[in-house]
Short mmCIF file of C-alpha atoms in Angstrom, two decimals:
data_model
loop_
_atom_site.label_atom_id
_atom_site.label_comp_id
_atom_site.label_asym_id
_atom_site.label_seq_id
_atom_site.Cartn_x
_atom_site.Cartn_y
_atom_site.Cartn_z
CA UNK T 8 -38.67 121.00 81.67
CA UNK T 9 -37.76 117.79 84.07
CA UNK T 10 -40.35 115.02 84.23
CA UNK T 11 -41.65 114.67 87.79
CA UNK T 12 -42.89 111.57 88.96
CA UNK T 13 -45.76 113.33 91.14
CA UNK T 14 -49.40 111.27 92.42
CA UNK T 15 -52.30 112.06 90.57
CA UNK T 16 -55.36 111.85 93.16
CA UNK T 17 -57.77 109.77 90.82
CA UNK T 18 -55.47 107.19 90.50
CA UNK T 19 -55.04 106.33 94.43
CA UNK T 20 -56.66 103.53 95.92
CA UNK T 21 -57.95 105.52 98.86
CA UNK T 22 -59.88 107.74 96.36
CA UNK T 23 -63.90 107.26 96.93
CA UNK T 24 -64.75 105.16 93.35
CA UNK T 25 -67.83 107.57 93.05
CA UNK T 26 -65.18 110.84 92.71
CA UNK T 27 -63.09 108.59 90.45
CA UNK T 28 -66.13 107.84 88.20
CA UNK T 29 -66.76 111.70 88.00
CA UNK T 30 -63.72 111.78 87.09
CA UNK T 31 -63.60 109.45 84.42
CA UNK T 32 -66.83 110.17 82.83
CA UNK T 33 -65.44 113.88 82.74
CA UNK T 34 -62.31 113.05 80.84
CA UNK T 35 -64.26 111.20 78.39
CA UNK T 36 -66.95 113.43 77.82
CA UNK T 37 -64.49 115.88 77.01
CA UNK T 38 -62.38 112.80 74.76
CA UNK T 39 -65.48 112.69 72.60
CA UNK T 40 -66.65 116.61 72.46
CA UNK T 41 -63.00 117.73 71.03
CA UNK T 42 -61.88 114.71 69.54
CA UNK T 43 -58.75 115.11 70.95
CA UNK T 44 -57.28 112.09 69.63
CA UNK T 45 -59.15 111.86 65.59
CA UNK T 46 -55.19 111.96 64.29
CA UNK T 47 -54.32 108.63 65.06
CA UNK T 48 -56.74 106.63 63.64
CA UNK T 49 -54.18 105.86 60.08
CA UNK T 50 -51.85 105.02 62.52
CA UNK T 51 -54.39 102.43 64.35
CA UNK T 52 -55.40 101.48 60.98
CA UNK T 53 -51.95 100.61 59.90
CA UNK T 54 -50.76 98.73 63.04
CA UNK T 55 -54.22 96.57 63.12
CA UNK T 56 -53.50 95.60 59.17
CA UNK T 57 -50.15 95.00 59.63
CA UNK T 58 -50.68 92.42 62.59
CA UNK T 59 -53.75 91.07 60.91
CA UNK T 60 -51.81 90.24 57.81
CA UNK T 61 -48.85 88.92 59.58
CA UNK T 62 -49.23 85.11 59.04
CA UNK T 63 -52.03 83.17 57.98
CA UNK T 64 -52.23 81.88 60.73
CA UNK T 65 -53.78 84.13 63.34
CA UNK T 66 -57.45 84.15 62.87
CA UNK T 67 -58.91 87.59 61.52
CA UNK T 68 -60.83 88.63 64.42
CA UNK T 69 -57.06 88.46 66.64
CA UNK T 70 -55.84 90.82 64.25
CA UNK T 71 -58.82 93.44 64.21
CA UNK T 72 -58.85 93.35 68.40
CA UNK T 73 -58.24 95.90 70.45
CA UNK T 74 -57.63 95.53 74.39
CA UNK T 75 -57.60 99.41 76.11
CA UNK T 76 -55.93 99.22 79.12
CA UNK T 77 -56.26 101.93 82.09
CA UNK T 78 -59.39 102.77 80.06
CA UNK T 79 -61.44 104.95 82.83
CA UNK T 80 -64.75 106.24 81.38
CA UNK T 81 -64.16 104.25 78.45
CA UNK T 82 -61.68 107.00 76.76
CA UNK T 83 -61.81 108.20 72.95
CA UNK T 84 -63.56 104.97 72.06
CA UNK T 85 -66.77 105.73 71.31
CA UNK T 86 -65.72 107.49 68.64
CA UNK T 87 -62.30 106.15 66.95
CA UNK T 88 -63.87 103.09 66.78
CA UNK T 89 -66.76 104.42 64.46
CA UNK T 90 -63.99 105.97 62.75
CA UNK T 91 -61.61 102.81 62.22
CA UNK T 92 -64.99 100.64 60.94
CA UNK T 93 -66.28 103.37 58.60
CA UNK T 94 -62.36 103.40 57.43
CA UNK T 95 -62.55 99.98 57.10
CA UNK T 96 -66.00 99.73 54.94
CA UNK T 97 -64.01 102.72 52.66
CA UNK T 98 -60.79 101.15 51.71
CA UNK T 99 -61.59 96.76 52.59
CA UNK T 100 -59.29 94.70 54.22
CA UNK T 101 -55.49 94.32 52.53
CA UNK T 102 -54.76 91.13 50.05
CA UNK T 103 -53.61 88.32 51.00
CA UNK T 104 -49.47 88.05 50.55
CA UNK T 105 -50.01 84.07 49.27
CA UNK T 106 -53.73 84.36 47.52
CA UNK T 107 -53.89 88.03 46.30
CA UNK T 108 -57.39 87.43 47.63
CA UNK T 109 -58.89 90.60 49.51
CA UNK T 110 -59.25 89.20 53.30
CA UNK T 111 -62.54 89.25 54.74
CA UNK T 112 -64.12 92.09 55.95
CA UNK T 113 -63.88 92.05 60.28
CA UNK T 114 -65.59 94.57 62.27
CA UNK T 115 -63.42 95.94 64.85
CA UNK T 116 -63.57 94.48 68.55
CA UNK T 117 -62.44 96.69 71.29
CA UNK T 118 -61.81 95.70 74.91
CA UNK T 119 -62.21 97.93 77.58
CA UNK T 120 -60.00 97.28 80.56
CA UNK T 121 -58.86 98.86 84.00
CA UNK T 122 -57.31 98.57 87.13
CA UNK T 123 -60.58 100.18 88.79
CA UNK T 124 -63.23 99.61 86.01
CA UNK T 125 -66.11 101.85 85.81
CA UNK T 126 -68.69 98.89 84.44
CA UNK T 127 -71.59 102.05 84.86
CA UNK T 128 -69.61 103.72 81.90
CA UNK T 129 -68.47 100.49 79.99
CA UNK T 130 -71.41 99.18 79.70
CA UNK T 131 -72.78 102.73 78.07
CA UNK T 132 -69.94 102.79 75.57
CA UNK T 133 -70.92 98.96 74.96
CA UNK T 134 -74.64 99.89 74.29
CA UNK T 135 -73.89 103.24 72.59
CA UNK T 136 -71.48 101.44 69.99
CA UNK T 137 -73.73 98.68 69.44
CA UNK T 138 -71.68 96.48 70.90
CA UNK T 139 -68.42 96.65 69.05
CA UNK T 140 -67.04 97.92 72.28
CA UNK T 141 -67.01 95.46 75.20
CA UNK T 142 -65.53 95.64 78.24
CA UNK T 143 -63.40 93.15 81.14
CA UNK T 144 -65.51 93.54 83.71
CA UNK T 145 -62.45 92.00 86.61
CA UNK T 146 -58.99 94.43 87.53
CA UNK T 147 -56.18 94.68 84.58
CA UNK T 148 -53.14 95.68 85.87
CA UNK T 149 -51.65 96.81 82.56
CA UNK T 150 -48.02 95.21 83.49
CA UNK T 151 -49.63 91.99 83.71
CA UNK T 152 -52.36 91.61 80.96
CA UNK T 153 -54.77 88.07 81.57
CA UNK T 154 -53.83 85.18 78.31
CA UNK T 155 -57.40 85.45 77.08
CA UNK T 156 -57.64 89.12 76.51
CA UNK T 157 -55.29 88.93 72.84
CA UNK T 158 -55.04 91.86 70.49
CA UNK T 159 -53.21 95.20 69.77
CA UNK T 160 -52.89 96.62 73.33
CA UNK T 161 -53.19 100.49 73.63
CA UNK T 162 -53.23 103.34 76.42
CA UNK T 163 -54.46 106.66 76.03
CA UNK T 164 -53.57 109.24 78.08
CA UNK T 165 -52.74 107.46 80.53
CA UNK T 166 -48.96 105.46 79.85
CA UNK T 167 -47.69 108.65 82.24
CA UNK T 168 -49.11 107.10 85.54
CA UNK T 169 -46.63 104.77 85.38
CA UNK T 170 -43.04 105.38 86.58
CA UNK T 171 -40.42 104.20 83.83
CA UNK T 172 -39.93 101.18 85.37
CA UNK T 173 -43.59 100.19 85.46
CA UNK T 174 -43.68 102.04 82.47
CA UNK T 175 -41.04 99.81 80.36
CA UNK T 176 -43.09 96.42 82.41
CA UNK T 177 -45.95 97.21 80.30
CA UNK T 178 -43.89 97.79 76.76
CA UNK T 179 -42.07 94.42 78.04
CA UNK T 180 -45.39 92.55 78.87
CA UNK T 181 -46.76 93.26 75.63
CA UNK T 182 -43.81 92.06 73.82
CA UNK T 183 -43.85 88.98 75.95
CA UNK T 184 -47.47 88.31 75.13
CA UNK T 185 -46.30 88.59 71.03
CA UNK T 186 -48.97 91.67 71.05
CA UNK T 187 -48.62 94.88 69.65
CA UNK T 188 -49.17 97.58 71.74
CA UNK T 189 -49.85 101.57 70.83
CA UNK T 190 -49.39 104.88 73.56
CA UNK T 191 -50.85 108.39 72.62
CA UNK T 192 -50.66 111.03 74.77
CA UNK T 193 -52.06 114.16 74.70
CA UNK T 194 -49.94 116.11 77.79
CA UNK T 195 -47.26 117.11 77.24
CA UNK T 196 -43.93 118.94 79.26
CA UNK T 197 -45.32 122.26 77.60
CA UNK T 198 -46.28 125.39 78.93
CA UNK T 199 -49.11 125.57 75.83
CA UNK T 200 -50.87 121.97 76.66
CA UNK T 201 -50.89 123.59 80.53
CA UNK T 202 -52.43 126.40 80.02
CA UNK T 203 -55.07 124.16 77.46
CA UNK T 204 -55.61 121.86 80.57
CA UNK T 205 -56.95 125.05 82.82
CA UNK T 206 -59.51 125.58 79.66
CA UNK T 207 -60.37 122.52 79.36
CA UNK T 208 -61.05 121.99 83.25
CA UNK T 209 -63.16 124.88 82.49
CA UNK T 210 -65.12 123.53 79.48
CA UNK T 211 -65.81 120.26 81.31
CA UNK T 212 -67.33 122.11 84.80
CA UNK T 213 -69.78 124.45 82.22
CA UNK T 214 -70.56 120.64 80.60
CA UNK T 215 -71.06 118.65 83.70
CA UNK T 216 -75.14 118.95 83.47
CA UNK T 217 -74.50 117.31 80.02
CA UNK T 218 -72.05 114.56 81.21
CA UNK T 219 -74.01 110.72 80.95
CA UNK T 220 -74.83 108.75 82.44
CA UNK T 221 -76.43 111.39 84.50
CA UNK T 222 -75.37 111.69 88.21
CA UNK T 223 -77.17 113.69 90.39
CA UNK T 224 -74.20 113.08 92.88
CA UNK T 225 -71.67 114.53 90.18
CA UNK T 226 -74.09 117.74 90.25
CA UNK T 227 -72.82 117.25 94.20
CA UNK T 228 -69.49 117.37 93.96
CA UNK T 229 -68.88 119.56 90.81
CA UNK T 230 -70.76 122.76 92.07
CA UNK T 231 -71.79 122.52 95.62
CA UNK T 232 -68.71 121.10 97.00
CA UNK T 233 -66.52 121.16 93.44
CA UNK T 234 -63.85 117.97 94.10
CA UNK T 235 -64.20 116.65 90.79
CA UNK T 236 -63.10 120.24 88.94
CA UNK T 237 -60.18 120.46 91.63
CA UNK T 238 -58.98 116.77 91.10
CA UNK T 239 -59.29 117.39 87.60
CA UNK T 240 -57.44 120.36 87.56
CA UNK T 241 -54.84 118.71 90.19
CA UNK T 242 -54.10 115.89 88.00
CA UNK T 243 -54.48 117.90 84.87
CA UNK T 244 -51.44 119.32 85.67
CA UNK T 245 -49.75 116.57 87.61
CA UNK T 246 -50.37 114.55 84.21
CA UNK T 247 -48.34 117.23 81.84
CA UNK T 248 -45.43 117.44 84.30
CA UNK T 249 -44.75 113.27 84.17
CA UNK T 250 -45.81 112.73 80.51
CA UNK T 251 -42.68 111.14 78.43
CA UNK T 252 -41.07 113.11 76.04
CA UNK T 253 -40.55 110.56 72.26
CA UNK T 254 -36.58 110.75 73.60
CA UNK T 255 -37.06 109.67 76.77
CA UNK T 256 -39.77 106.56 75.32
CA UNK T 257 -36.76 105.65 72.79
CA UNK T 258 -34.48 105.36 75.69
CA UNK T 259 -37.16 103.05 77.50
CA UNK T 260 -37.32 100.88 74.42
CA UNK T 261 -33.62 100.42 74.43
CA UNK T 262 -33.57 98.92 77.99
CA UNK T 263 -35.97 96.20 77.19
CA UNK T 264 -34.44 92.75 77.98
CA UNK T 265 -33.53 91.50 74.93
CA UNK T 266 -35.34 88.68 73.13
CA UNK T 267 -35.79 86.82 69.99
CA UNK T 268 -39.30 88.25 69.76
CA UNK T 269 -38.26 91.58 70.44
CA UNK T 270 -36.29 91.61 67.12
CA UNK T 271 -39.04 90.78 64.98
CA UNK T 272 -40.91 94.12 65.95
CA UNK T 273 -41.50 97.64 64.38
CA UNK T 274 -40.80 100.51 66.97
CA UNK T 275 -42.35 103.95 65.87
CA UNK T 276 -41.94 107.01 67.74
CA UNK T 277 -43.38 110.49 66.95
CA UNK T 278 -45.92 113.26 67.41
CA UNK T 279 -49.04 113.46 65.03
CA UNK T 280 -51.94 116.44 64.66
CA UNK T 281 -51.87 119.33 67.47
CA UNK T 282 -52.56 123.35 65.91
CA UNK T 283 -53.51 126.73 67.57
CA UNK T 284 -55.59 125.52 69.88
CA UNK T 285 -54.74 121.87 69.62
CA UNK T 286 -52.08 120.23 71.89
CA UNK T 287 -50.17 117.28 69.43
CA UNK T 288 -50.63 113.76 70.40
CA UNK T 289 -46.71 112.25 71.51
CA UNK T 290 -47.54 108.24 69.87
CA UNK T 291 -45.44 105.14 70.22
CA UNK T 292 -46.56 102.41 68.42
CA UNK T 293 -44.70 98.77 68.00
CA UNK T 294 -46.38 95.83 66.13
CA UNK T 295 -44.70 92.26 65.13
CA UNK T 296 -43.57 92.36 61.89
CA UNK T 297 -44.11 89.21 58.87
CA UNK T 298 -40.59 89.62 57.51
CA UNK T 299 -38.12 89.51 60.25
CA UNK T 300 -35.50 90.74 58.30
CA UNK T 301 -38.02 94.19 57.63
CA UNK T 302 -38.13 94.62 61.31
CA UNK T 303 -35.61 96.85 63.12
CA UNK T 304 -34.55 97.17 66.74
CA UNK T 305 -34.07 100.63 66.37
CA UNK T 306 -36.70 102.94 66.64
CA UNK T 307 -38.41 104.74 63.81
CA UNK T 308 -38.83 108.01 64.33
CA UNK T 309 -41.93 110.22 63.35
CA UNK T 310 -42.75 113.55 62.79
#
């Protein structure tokens, strides 16, 4: 199946921001209820220790940062980042290369960022997570990142927006910046993950009454006059026909302009959980490596 570079209606600048917060919130509510993205957390766990442990001399709390980009309704967050601190507490930060000495315990710090932020749903994650979770509250555009906003970069569900030139501006930005930067994405060219996105559509209208913070104009426009379902449903689909495939991101990768920096990164490529019922999560992850020589311009790639 052909990747098709179609609109999805959420994302357009004409759409009303009170549909696109419906829309958000939706997609996150349902983030949190399935847990749609639990698999990754080893490999978040893996790229924050190995760019915290770098060189001695980033500070701790650069290493254990996290700035979302294209966030929405605040994504998965709530929830992987109870997971990655309660992984943390389990198994304590990794030695020190030079002391041997364990390196201090950092809670995790994640950034919430978007083109069109919705601060109503930010600032819930912020006060639900007690604030490990913060949020920009200005426009990101994820191809051009602000200085001050430093850490691993990541995107979920939402790296297919963007054409593959826009696409390859982010991966390039990132680099750029010295930042690692992680994609997961749950749609996929399949006709399984379509058929899961008309259930899910589903699951998420029967929800809506459950959906905070509580609208009573998303009560509106889910079941009197039901936009929200439709442009979920719209861009449901519209978002499994223009996700990447892991060949297509390896041949993105290959086309970045070349750079001394860009040889001193780790480029993984793969697919991790996914079952019956379960579509897989497609992953890229890259991450500056200590040891130049251990780093490889090729990419790694993952089952």
């Amino acid at each position: 199946m052909r990747r098709v570079q179609f609109i999805e209606i959420h994302d357009q600048p004409w759409f009303p921001p009170s549909l696109r917060d419906g829309v958000t919130d939706a997609l996150q509510f349902g983030f949190n209820l399935l847990n749609v993205y639990a698999p990754v957390v080893p490999l978040l766990e893996r790229v924050l220790d190995a760019t915290q442990s770098r060189t001695d001399s980033v500070p701790p709390e650069h290493g254990r940062s996290i700035v979302d980009l294209c966030s929405g309704g605040a994504g998965p967050w709530l929830d992987l980042s109870r997971r990655l601190n309660r992984q943390s507490l389990k198994s304590g930060r990794p030695k020190s290369q030079d002391t041997g000495r364990e390196a201090p315990k950092v809670d995790i710090q994640i950034w919430l960022t978007d083109k069109y932020p919705n601060l109503m749903a930010f600032q819930k994650a912020k006060e639900a997570s007690e604030n490990c979770i913060t949020f920009y509250p200005r426009s990101v555009d994820a191809m051009n990142v602000p200085a001050d906003l430093k850490g691993l970069r990541t995107l979920f569900t939402s790296f297919h927006h963007f054409p593959p030139d826009e696409a390859r501006a982010i991966l390039q930005n990132a680099v750029d910046a010295g930042e690692g930067i992680g994609i997961f994405e749950v749609p996929r060219r399949a006709p399984l993950t379509i058929a899961l996105t008309f259930g899910l559509v589903l699951l998420l209208f029967c929800g809506t009454p459950w959906i905070r913070p509580f609208r009573w104009l998303r009560l509106l426009w889910t079941f009197l006059i039901p936009i929200i379902p439709l442009v979920l449903l719209f861009d449901g689909v519209v978002s499994c026909l223009r996700a990447y495939s892991p060949q297509e991101l390896e041949e993105m990768i290959a086309k970045l302009a070349a750079s001394e920096r860009q040889h001193q990164y780790r480029w993984e490529i793969g697919e991790c959980g996914g079952g019956i019922s379960r579509s897989p999560v497609t992953y890229l992850i890259c991450y500056p490596m200590n040891d130049p020589e251990a780093a490889s311009e090729e990419c790694v790639k993952a089952g």
